[in-house]
CSV table of C-alpha atoms and ligand atoms in Angstrom, one decimal:
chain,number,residue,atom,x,y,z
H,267,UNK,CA,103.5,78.5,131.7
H,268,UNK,CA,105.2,77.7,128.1
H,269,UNK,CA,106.7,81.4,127.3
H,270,UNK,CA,108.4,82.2,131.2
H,271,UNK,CA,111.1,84.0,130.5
H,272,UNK,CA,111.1,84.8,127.3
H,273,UNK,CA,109.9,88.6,125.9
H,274,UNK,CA,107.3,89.5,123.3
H,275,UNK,CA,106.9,92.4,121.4
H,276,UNK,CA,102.8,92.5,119.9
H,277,UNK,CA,102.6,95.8,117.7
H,278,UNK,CA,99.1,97.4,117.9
H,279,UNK,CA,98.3,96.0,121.5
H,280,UNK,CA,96.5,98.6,123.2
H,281,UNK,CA,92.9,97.2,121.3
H,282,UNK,CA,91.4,94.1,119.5
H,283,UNK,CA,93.7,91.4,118.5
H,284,UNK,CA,97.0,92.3,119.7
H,285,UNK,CA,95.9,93.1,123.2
H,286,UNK,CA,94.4,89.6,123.4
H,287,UNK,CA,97.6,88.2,122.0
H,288,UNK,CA,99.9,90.1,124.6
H,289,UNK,CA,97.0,89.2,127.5
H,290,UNK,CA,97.8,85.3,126.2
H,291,UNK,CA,101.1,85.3,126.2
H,292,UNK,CA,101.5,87.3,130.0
H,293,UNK,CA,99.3,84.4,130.5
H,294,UNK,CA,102.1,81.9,129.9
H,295,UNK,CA,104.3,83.7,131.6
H,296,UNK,CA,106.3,86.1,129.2
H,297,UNK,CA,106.8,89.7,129.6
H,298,UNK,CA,105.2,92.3,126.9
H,299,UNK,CA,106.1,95.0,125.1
H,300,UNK,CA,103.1,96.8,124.4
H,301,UNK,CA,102.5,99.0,121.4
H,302,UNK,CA,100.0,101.4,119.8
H,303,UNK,CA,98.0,104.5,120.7
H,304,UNK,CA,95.3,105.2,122.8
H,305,UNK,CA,94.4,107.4,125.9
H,306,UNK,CA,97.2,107.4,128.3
H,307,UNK,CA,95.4,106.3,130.8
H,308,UNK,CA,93.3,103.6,129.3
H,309,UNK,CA,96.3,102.1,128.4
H,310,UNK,CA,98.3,102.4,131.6
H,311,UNK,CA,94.8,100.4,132.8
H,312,UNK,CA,95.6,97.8,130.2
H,313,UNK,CA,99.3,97.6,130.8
H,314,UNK,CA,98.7,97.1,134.8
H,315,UNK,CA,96.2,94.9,134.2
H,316,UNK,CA,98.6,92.4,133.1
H,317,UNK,CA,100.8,92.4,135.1
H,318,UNK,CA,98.7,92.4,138.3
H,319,UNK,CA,96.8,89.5,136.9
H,320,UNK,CA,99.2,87.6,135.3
H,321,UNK,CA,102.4,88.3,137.3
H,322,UNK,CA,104.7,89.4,134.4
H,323,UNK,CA,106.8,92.7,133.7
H,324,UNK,CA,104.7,94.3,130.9
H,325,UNK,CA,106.2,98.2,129.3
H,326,UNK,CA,104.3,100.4,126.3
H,327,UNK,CA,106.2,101.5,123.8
H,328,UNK,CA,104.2,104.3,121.8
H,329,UNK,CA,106.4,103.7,118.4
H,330,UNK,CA,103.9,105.1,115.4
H,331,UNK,CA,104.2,102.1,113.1
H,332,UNK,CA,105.0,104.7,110.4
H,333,UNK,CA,108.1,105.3,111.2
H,334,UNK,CA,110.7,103.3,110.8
H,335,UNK,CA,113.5,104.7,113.3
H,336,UNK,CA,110.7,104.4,115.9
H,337,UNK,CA,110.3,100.4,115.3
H,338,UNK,CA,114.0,99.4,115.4
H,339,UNK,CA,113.8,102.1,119.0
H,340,UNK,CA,110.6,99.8,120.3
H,341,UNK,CA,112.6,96.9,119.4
H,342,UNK,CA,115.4,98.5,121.4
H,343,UNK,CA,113.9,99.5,124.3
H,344,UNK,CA,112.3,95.9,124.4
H,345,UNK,CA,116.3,94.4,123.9
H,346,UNK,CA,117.4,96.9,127.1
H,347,UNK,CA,114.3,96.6,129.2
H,348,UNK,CA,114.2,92.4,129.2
H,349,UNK,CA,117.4,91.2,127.5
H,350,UNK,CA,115.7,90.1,124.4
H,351,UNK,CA,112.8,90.2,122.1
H,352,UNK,CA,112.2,86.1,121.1
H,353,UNK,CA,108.6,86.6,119.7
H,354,UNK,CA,107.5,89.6,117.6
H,355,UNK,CA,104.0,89.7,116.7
H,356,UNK,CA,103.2,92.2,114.1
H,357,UNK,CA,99.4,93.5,114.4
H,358,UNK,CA,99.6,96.6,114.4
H,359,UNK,CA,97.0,97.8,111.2
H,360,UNK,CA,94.5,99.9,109.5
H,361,UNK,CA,91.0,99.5,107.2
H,362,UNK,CA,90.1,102.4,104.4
H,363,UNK,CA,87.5,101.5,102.6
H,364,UNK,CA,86.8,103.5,99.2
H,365,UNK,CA,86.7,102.9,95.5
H,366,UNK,CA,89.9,103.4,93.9
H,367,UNK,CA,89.5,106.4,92.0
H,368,UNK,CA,88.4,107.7,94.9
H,369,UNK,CA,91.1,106.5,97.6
H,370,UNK,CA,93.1,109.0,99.2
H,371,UNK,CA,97.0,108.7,98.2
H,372,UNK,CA,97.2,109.7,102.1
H,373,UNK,CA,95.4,106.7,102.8
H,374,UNK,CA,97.0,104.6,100.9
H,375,UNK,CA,100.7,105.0,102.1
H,376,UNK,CA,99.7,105.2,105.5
H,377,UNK,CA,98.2,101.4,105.1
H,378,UNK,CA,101.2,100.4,103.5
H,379,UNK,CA,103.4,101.8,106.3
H,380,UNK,CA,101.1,100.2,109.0
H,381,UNK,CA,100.0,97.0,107.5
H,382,UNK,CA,103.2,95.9,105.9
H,383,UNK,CA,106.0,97.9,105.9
H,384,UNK,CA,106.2,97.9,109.8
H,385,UNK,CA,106.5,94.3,109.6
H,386,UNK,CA,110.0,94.2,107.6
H,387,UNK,CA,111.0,97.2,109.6
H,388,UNK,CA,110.4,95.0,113.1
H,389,UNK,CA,111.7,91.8,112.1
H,390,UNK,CA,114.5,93.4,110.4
H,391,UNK,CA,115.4,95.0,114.0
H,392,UNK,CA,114.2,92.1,115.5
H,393,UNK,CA,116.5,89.3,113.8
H,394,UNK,CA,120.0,89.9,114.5
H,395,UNK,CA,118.9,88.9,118.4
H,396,UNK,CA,116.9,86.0,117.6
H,397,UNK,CA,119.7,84.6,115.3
H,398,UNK,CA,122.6,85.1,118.1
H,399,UNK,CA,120.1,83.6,120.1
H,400,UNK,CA,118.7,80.7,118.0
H,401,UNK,CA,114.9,80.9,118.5
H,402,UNK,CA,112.6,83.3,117.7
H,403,UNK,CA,109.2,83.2,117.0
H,404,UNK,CA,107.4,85.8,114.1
H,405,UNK,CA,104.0,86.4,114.2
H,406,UNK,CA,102.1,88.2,111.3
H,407,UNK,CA,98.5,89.1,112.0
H,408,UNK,CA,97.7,88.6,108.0
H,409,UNK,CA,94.0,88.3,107.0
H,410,UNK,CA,91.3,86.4,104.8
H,411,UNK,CA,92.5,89.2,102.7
H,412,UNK,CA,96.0,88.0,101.9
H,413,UNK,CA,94.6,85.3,100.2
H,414,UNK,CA,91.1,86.6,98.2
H,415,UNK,CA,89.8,89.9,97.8
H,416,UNK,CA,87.3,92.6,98.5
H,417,UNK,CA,86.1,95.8,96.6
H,418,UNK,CA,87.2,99.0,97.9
H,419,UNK,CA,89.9,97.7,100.1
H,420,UNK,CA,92.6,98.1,97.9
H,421,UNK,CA,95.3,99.1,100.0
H,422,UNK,CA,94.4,96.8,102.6
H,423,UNK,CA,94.2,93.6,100.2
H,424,UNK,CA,97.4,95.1,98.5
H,425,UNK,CA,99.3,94.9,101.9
H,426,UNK,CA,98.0,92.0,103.4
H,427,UNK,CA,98.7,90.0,100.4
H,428,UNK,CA,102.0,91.6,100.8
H,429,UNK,CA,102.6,90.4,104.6
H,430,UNK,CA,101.8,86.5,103.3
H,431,UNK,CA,104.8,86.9,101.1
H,432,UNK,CA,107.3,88.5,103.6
H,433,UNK,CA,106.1,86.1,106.0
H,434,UNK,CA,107.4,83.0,103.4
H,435,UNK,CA,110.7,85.1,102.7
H,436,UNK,CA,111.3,85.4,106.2
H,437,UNK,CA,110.9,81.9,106.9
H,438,UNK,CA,113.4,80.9,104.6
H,439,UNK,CA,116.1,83.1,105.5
H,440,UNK,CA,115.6,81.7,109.2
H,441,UNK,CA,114.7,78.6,108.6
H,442,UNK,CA,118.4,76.9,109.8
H,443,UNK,CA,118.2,79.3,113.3
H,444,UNK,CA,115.5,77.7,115.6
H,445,UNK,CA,113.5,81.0,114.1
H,446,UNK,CA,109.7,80.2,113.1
H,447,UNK,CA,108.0,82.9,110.9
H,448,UNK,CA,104.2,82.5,110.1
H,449,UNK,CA,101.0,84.4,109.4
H,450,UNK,CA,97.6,84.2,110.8
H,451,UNK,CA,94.5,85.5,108.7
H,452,UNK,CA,91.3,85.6,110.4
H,453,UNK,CA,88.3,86.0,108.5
H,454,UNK,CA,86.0,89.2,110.5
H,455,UNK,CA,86.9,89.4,114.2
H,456,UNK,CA,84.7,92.2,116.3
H,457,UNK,CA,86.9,94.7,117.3
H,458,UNK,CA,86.8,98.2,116.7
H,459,UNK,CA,88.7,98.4,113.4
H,460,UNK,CA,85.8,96.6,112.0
H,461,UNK,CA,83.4,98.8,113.8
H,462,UNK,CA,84.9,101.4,112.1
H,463,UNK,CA,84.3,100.6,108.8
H,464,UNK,CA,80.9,100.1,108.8
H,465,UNK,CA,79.8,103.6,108.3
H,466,UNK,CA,81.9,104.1,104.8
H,467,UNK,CA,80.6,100.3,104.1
H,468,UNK,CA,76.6,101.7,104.2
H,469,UNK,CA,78.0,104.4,102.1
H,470,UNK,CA,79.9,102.9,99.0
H,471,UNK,CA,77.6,100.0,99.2
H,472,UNK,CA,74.2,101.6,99.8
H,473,UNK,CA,72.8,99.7,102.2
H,474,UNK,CA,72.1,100.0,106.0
H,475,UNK,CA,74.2,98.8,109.4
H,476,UNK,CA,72.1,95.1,109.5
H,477,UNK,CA,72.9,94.7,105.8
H,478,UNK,CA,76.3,95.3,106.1
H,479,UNK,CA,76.9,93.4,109.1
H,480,UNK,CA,75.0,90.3,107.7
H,481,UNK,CA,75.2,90.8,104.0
H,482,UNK,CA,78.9,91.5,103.3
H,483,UNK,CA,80.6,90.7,106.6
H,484,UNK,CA,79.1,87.4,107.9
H,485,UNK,CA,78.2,86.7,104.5
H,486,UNK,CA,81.4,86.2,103.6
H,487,UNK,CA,81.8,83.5,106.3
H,488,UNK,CA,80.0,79.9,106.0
H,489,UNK,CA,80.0,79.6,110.1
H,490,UNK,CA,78.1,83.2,110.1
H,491,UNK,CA,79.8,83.5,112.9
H,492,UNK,CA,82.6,86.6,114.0
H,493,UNK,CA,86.0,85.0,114.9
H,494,UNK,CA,86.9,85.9,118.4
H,495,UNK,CA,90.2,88.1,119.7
H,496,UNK,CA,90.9,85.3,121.6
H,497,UNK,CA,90.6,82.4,119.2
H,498,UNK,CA,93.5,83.9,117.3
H,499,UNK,CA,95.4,84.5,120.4
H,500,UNK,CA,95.5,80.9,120.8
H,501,UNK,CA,96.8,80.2,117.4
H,502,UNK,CA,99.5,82.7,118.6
H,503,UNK,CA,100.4,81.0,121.5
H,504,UNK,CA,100.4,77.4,120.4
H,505,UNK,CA,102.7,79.0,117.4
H,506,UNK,CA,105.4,79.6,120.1
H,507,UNK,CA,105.3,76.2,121.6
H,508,UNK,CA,107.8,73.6,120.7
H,509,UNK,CA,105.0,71.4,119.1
H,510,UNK,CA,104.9,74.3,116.4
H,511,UNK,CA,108.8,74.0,115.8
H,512,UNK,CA,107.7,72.7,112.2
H,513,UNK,CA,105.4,75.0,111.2
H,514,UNK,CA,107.4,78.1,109.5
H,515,UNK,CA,105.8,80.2,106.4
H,516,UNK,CA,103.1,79.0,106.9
H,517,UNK,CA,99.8,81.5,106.7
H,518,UNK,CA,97.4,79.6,109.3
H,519,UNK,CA,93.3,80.9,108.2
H,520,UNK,CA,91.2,81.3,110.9
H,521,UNK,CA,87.9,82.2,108.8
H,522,UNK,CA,85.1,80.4,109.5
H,523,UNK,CA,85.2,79.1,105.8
H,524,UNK,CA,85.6,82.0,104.0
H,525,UNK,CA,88.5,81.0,102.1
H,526,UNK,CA,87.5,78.0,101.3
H,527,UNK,CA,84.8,79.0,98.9
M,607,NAD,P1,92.1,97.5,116.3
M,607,NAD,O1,91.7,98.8,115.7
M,607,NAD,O2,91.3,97.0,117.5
M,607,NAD,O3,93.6,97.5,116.8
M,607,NAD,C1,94.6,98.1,116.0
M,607,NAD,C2,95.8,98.4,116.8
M,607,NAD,O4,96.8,99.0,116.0
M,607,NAD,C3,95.5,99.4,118.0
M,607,NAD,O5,96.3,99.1,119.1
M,607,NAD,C4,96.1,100.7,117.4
M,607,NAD,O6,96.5,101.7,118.4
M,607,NAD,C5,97.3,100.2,116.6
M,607,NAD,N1,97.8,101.1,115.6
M,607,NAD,C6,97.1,101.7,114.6
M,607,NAD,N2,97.9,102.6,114.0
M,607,NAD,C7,99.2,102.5,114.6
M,607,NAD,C8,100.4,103.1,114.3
M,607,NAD,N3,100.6,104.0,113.4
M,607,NAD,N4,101.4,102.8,115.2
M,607,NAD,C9,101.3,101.9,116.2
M,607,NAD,N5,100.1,101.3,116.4
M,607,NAD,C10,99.1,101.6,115.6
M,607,NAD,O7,92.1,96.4,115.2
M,607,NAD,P2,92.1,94.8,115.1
M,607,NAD,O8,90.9,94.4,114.4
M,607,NAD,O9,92.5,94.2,116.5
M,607,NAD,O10,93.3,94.6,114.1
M,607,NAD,C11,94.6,94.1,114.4
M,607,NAD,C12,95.2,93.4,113.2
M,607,NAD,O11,94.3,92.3,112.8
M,607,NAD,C13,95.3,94.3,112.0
M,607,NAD,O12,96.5,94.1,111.3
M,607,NAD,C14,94.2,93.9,111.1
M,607,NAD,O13,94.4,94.2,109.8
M,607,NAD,C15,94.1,92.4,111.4
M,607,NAD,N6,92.8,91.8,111.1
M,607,NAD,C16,91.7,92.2,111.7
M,607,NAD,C17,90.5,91.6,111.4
M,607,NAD,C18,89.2,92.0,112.0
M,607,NAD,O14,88.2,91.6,111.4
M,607,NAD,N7,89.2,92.8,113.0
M,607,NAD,C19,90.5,90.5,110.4
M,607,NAD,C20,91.7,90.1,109.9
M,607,NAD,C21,92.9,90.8,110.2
């Protein structure tokens, strides 16, 4: 039990990735914040669920990751309900996928807000704590696609390559504090924000379900393989143990190869 008594906060936890990352941590013993929408009572079943099985305190805050005076009240709540938030993991995060003359301006700030700008909202909140404090631990769910590109993700490219360079900036204005900031960017990962996409994939690519699942998604990755929700859970945890105390600004790929073509 490496994380007992300390609190994390894991934005976009009610599906995919961040619910694994919050299911990993209650695992070693740390309460959660929960965050992120869904049917109230699928994710009251999510939120019980850890803390019958894993013995911890765990609370959802529904803070839209849009708006920015609902972040610093999640953080907040978190400080109240436990004391204090010492690792933040920010997940939370959209896919659009479109050509560029076609992308909907909508579209695109929403990404923005949800994929990066939440981040600097949430650590900003997050910080003066973990400085008093002197340890923290900052999490950014990145992607393959903070470091390369794709066609008609623009937003989505645009913000995660954004979030790699927050999460350096961040690292060095905490660097002296016992305060760790990094980024993980897994390569395709089946949960349902990839699901999701598929259907506008077919449609700006042409091509059918099997040909976009094989011929752009696992293409992309040497291993052919999906990343699991729990692989990059791992990564999250073992970034909050002391053996990690080194690794800061770092952006961690967990791709099956993709990257390194
Ligand atoms: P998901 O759709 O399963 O989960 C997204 C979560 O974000 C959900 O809990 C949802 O409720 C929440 N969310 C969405 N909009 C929100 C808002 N406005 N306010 C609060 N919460 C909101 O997706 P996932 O695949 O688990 O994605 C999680 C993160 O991992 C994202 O940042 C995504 O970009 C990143 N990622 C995913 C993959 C992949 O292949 N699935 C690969 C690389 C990176």
């Amino acid at each position: 039990m490496t994380l007992k008594s300390k609190t994390a906060v894991v934005t976009g936890s009610t599906s995919g990735i961040g619910l694994s990352i919050a299911r990993a941590f209650a695992k070693e013993g740390a309460s959660i914040v929960l965050n992120g929408f869904g049917a109230p009572e699928e994710v009251e079943k999510a939120r019980k669920a850890i803390e019958s099985e894993f013995g911890v305190k765990a609370i959802h805050s529904a803070a839209d990751m849009t708006k920015p005076e609902e972040i610093a009240g999640m953080i907040r709540l978190a400080e109240e309900t436990f004391g204090s938030v010492d690792i933040l993991v920010n997940n939370a995060g959209i896919q659009f996928v479109s050509p560029i003359e076609n992308f909907p301006v909508e579209k695109w700030d929403q990404i923005i807000a949800i994929n990066l700008s939440s981040a600097f909202h949430a650590i900003r909140a997050a910080l003066p704590g973990m400085k008093a404090r002197k340890w923290g631990r900052i999490i950014n769910t990145a992607s393959a696609h903070s470091l390369v590109a794709s066609p008609f993700k623009s937003a989505y490219v645009a913000a995660k390559h954004g979030i790699a360079g927050l999460t350096k900036t961040a690292a060095l204005e905490t660097a002296t504090f016992g305060i760790t900031v990094n980024c993980i960017s897994p390569g395709y990962v089946w949960t349902p924000l990839v699901e999701k996409q598929i259907p506008d994939t077919m449609k700006a690519r042409n091509m059918t379900k099997e040909q976009v699942i094989n011929d752009v998604l696992l293409e992309a990755q040497p291993t052919k393989q999906f990343v699991t929700t729990e692989q990059v859970a791992a990564l999250a945890v073992f970034l909050c143990t002391d053996a990690a105390s080194q690794i800061t600004g770092a952006n961690l790929s967990m791709d099956g190869g993709w990257t390194a073509e």
